[in-house]
mmCIF file of C-alpha atoms and ligand atoms in Angstrom:
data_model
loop_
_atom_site.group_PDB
_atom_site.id
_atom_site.type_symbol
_atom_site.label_atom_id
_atom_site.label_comp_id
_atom_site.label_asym_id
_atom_site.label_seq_id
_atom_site.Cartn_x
_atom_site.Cartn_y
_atom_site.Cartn_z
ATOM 1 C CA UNK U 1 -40.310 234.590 114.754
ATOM 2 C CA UNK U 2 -38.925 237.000 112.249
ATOM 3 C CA UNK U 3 -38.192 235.664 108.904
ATOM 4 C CA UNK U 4 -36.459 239.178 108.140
ATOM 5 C CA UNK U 5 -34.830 241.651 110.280
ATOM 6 C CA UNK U 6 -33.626 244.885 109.341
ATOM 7 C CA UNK U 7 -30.687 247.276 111.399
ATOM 8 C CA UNK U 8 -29.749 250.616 110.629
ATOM 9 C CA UNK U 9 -30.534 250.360 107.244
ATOM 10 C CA UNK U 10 -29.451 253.566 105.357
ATOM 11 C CA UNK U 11 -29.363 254.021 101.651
ATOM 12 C CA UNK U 12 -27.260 257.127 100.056
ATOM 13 C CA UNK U 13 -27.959 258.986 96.203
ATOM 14 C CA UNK U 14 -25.369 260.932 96.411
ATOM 15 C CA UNK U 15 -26.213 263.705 98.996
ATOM 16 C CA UNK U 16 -29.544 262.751 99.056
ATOM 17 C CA UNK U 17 -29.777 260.434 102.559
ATOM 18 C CA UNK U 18 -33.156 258.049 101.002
ATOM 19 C CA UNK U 19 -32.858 255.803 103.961
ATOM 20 C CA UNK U 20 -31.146 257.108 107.612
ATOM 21 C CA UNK U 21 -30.850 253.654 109.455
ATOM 22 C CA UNK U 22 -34.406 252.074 110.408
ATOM 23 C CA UNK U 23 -34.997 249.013 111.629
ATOM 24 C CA UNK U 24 -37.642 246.699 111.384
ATOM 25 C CA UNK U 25 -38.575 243.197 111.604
ATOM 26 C CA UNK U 26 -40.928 240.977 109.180
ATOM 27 C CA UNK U 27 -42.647 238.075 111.574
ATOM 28 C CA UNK U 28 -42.600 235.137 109.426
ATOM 29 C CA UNK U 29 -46.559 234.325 108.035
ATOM 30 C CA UNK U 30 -47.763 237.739 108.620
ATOM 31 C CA UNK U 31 -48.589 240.456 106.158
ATOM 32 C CA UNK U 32 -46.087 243.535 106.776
ATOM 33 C CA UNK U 33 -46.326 246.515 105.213
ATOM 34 C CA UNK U 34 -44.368 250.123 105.010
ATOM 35 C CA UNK U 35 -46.500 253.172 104.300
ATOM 36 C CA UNK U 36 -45.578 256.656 103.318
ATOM 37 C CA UNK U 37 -45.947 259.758 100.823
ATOM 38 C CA UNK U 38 -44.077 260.072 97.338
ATOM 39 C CA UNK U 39 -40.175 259.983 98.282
ATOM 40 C CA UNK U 40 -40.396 258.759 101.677
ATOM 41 C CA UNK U 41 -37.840 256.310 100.789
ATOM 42 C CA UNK U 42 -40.139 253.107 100.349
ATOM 43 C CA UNK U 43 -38.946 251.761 97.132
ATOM 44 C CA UNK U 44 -35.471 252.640 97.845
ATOM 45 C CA UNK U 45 -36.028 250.209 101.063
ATOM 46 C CA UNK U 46 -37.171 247.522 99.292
ATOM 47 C CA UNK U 47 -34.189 247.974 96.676
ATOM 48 C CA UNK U 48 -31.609 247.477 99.614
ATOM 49 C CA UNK U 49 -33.376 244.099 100.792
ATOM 50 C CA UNK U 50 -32.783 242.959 97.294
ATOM 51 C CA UNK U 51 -29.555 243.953 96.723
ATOM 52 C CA UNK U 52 -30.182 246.422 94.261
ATOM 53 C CA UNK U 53 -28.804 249.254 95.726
ATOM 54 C CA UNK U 54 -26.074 249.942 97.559
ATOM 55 C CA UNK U 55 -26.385 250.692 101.517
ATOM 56 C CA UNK U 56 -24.543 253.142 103.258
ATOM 57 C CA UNK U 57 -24.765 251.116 106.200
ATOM 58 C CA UNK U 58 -26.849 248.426 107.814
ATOM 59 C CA UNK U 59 -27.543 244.441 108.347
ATOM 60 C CA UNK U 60 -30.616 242.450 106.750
ATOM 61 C CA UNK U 61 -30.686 238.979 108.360
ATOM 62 C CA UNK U 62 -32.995 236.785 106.303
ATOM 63 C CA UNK U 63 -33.891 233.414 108.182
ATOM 64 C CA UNK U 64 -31.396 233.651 110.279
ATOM 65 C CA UNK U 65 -28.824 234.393 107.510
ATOM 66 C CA UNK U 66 -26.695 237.865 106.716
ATOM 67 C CA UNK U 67 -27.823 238.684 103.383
ATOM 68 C CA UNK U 68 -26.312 242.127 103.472
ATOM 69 C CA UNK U 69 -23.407 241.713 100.719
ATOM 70 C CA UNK U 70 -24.821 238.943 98.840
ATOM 71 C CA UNK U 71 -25.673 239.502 94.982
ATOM 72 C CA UNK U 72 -29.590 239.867 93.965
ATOM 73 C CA UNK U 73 -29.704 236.597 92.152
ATOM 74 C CA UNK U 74 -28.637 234.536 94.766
ATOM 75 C CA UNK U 75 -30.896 236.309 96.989
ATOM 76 C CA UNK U 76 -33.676 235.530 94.592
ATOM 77 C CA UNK U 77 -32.817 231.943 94.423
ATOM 78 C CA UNK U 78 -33.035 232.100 98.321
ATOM 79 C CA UNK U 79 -36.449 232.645 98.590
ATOM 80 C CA UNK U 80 -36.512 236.548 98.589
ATOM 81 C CA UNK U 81 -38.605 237.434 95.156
ATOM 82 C CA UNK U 82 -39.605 241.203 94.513
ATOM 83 C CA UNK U 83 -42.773 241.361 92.254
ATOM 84 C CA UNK U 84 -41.832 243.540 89.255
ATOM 85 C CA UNK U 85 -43.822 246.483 88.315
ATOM 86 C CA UNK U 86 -46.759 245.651 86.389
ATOM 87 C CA UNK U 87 -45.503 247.406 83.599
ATOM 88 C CA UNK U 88 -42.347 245.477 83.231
ATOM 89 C CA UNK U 89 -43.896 241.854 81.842
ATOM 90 C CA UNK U 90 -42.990 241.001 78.872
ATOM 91 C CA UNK U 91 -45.348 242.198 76.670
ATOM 92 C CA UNK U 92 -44.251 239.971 73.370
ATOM 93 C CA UNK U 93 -44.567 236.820 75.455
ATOM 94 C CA UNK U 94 -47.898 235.222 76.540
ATOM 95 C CA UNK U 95 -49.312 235.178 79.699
ATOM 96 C CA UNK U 96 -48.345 231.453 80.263
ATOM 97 C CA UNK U 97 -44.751 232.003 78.709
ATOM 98 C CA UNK U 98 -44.318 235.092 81.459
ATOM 99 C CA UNK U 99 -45.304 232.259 83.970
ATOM 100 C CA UNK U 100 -43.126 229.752 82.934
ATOM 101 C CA UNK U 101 -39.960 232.436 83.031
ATOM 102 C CA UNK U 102 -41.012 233.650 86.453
ATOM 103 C CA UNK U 103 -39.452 229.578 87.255
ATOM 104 C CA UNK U 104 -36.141 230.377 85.519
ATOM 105 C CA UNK U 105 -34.334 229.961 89.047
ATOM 106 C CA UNK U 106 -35.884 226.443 90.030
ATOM 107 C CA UNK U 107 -34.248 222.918 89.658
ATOM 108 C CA UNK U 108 -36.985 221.073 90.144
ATOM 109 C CA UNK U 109 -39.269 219.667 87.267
ATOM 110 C CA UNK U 110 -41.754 220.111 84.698
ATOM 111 C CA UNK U 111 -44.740 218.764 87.088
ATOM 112 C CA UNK U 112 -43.731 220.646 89.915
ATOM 113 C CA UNK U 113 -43.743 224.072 87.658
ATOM 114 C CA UNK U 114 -47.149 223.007 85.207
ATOM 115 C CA UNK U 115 -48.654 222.366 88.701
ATOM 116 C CA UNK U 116 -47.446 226.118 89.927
ATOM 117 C CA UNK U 117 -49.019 227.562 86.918
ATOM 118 C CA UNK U 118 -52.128 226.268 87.823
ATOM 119 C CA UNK U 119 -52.181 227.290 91.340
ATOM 120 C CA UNK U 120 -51.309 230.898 89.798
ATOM 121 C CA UNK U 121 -54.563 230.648 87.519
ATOM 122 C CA UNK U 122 -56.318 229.517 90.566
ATOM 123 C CA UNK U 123 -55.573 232.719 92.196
ATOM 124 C CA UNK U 124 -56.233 234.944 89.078
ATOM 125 C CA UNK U 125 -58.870 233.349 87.021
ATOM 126 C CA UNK U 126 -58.522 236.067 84.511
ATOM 127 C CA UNK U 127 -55.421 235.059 83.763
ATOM 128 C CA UNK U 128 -55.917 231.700 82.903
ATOM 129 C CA UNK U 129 -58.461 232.949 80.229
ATOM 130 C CA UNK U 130 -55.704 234.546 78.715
ATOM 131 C CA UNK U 131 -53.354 232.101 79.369
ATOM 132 C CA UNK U 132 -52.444 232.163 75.185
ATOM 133 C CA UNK U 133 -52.744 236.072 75.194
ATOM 134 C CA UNK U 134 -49.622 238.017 74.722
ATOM 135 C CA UNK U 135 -48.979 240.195 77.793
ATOM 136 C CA UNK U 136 -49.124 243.722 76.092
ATOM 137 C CA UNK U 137 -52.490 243.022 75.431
ATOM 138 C CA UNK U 138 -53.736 242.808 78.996
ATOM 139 C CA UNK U 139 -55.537 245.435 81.206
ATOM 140 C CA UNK U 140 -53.077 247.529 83.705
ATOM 141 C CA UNK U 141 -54.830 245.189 86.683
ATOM 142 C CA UNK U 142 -54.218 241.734 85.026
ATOM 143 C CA UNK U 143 -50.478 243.248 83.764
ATOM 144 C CA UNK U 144 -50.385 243.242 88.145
ATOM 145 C CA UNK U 145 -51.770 240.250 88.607
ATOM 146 C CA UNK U 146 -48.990 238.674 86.581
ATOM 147 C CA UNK U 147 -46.278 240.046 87.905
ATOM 148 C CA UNK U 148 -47.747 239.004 91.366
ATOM 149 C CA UNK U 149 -48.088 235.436 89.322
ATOM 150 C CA UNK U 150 -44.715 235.904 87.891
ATOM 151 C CA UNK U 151 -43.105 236.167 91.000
ATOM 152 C CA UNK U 152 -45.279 233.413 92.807
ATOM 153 C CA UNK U 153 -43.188 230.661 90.110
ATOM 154 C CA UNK U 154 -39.984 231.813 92.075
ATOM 155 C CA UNK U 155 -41.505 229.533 94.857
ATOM 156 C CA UNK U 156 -40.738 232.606 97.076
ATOM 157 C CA UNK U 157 -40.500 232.669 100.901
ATOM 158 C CA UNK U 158 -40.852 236.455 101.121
ATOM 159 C CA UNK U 159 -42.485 238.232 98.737
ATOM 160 C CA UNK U 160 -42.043 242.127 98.336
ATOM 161 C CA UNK U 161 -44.181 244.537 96.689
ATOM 162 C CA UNK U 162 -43.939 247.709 95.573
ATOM 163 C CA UNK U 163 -47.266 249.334 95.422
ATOM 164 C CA UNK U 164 -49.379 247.116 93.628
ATOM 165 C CA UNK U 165 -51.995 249.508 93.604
ATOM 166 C CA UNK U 166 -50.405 252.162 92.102
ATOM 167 C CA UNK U 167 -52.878 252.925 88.811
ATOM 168 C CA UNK U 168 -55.647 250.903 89.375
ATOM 169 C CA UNK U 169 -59.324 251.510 89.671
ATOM 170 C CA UNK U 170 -60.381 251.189 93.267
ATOM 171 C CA UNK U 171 -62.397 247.935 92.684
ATOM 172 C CA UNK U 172 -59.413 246.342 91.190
ATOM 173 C CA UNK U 173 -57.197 247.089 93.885
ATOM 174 C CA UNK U 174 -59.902 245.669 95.891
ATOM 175 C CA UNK U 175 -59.345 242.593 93.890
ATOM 176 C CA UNK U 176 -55.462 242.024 94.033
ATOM 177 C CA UNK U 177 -55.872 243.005 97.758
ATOM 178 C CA UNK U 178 -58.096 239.770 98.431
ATOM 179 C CA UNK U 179 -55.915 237.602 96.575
ATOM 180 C CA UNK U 180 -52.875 239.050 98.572
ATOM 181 C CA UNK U 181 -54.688 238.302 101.949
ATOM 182 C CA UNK U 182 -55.337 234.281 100.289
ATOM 183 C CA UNK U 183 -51.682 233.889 99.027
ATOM 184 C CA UNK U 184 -50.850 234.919 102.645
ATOM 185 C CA UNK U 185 -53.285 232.646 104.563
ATOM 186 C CA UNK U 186 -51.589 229.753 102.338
ATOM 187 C CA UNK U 187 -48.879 230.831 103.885
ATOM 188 C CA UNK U 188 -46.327 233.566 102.408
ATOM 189 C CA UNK U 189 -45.080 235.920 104.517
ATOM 190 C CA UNK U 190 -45.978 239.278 102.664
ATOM 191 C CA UNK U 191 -44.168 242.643 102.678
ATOM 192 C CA UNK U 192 -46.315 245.334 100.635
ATOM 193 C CA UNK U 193 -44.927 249.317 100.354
ATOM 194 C CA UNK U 194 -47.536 251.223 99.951
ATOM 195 C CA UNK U 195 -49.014 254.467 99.365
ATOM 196 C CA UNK U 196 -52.735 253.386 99.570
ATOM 197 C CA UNK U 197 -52.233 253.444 102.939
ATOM 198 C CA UNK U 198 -56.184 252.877 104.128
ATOM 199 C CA UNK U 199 -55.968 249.297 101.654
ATOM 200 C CA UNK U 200 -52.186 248.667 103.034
ATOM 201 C CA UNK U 201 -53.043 248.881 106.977
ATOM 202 C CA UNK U 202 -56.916 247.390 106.349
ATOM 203 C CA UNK U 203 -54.674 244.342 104.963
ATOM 204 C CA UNK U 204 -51.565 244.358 107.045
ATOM 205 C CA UNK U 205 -51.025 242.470 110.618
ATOM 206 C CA UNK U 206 -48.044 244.495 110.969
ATOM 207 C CA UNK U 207 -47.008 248.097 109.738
ATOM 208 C CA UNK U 208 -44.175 250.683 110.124
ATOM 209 C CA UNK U 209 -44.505 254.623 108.985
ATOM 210 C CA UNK U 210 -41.813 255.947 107.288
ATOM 211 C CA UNK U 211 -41.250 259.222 106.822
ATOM 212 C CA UNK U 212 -37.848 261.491 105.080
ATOM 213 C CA UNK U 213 -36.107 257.809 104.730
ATOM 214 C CA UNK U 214 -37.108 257.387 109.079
ATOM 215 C CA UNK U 215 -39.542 255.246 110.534
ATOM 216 C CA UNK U 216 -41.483 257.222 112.686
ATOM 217 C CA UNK U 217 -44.745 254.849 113.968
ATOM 218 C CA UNK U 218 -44.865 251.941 113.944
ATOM 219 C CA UNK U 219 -47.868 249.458 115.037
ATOM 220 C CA UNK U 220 -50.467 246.435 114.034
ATOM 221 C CA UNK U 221 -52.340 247.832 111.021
ATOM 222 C CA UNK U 222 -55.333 248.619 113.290
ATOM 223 C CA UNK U 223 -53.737 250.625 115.749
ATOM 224 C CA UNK U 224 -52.142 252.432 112.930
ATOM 225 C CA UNK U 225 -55.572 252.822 111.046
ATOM 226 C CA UNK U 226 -56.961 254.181 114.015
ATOM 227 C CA UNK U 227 -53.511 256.620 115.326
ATOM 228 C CA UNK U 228 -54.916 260.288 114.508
ATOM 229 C CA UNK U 229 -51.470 260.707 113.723
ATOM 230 C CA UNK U 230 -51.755 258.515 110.913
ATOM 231 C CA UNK U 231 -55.690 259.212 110.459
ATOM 232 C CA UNK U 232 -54.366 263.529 110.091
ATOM 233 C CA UNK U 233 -51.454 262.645 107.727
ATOM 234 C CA UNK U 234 -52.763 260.258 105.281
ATOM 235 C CA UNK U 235 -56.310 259.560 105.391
ATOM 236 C CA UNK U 236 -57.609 262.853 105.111
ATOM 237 C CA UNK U 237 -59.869 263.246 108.336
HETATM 238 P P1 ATP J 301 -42.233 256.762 95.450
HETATM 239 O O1 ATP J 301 -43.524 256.289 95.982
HETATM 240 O O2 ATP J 301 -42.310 258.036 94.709
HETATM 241 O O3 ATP J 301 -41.448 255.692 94.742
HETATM 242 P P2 ATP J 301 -40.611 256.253 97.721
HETATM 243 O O4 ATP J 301 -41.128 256.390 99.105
HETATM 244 O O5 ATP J 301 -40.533 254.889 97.173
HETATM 245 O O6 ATP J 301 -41.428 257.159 96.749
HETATM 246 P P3 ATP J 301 -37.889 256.512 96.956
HETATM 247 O O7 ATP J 301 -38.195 256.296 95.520
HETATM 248 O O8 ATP J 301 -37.239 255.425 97.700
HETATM 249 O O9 ATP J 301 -39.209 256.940 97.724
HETATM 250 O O10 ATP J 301 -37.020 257.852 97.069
HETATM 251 C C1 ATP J 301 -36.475 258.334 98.286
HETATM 252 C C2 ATP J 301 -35.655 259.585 98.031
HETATM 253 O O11 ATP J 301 -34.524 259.267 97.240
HETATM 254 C C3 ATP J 301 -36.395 260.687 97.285
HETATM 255 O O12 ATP J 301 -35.955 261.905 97.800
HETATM 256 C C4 ATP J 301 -35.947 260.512 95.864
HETATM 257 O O13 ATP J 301 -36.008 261.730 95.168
HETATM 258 C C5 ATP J 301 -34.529 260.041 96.034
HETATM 259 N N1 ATP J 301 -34.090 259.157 94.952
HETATM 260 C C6 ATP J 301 -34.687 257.979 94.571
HETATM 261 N N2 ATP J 301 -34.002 257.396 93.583
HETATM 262 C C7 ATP J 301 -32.946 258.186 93.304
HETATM 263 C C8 ATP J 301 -31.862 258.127 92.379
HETATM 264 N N3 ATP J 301 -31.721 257.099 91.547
HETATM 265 N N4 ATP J 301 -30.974 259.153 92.384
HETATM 266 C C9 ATP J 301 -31.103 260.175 93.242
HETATM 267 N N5 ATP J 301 -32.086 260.304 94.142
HETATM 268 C C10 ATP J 301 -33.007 259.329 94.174
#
């Protein structure tokens, strides 16, 4: 079943067409993800699912629900949580005071988000050794692994990500990577853009090409891993 489906999504700057209506569907559980070069039109995609942006044209149906004009908070609060660039925790705050803000849209109580936290530090040991440390002062892979936890105290149904890799030393990509693949086998249905695209299709049930703002393959990530379309283009053999 899909827990997201996308039609004719186009997104406009100007003259500049970023997105020219694609489609493409997100099956609930699974690990998704959308690969392509630098200006493809990935994280412009991933704006227009969260309302950030404005589309030219198109319909995003999330759980069986038109989320297409509806504002980015309430999407938030509906269970659709982008993880923000590593960069942008806040670096004055602690690791467990990022946490606790990453909850800021819940109702429910105390317990429910202490016990969160500690499923978060489950994931990401390293972070609950520096549970008291203040953000700035963490690596550029634990400043990721935050934001990923960050987002996880949303209590999100869909979680987007815009290249999580992007920086990192190969073995800590490695890392992140593994605890994407756990978060997902508790559960979370996953949608990762991507320009790693070897990690992103290794990972990924489910993946679509895009190219100039169009999808143009589309497959499971092995099929796509082994397309010498894909193999020629972006994995250097
Ligand atoms: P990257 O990996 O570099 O972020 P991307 O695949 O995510 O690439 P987008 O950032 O979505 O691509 O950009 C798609 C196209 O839209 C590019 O041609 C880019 O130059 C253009 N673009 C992106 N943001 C803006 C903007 N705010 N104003 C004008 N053009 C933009």
């Amino acid at each position: 079943m899909s827990l997201l489906s996308v039609r004719g999504l186009a997104v406009n700057y100007g003259h500049v067409e970023a997105v020219r209506g694609i489609d493409f569907d997100l099956a609930a559980g699974e690990i998704t993800t959308l690969v392509g070069a630098n200006g493809a039109g990935k994280s412009t995609t991933l704006m227009a699912l969260s309302g950030l942006v404005k589309k030219a044209a198109g319909q995003v149906m999330f759980d069986g629900q038109d989320i297409s004009a509806i504002p980015p908070h309430r999407i938030v609060a509906g269970g659709l949580v982008q993880v923000a660039e590593g960069r942008a925790t806040l670096t004055t705050l602690t690791v467990r005071e990022n946490l606790e803000l990453g909850a800021y849209t819940r109702r429910d109580g105390a317990a429910a988000r202490s016990r969160d936290i500690d499923h978060v530090f489950s994931l990401f040991p390293r972070l609950a050794e520096r549970a008291a440390q203040l953000a700035g002062s963490l690596s550029g892979g634990e400043q990721q692994m935050l934001a990923i936890g960050r987002a996880l105290m949303a209590k999100p149904r869909l979680l987007l990500l815009d290249e999580p890799s992007m920086g990192l030393a190969p073995i800590v990509v490695q890392d992140i990577f593994r605890t994407l693949k756990t978060i997902n086998a508790e559960g979370l249905t996953l949608f990762l853009v991507e320009q790693n695209v070897k990690q992103a299709l290794k990972l990924a049930q489910r993946a679509y090409v895009l190219e100039n703002g169009r999808i143009v393959l589309q497959g499971s990530g092995a099929e796509l891993l082994g397309d010498p379309r894909v193999q020629a283009a972006y994995l250097g053999h």
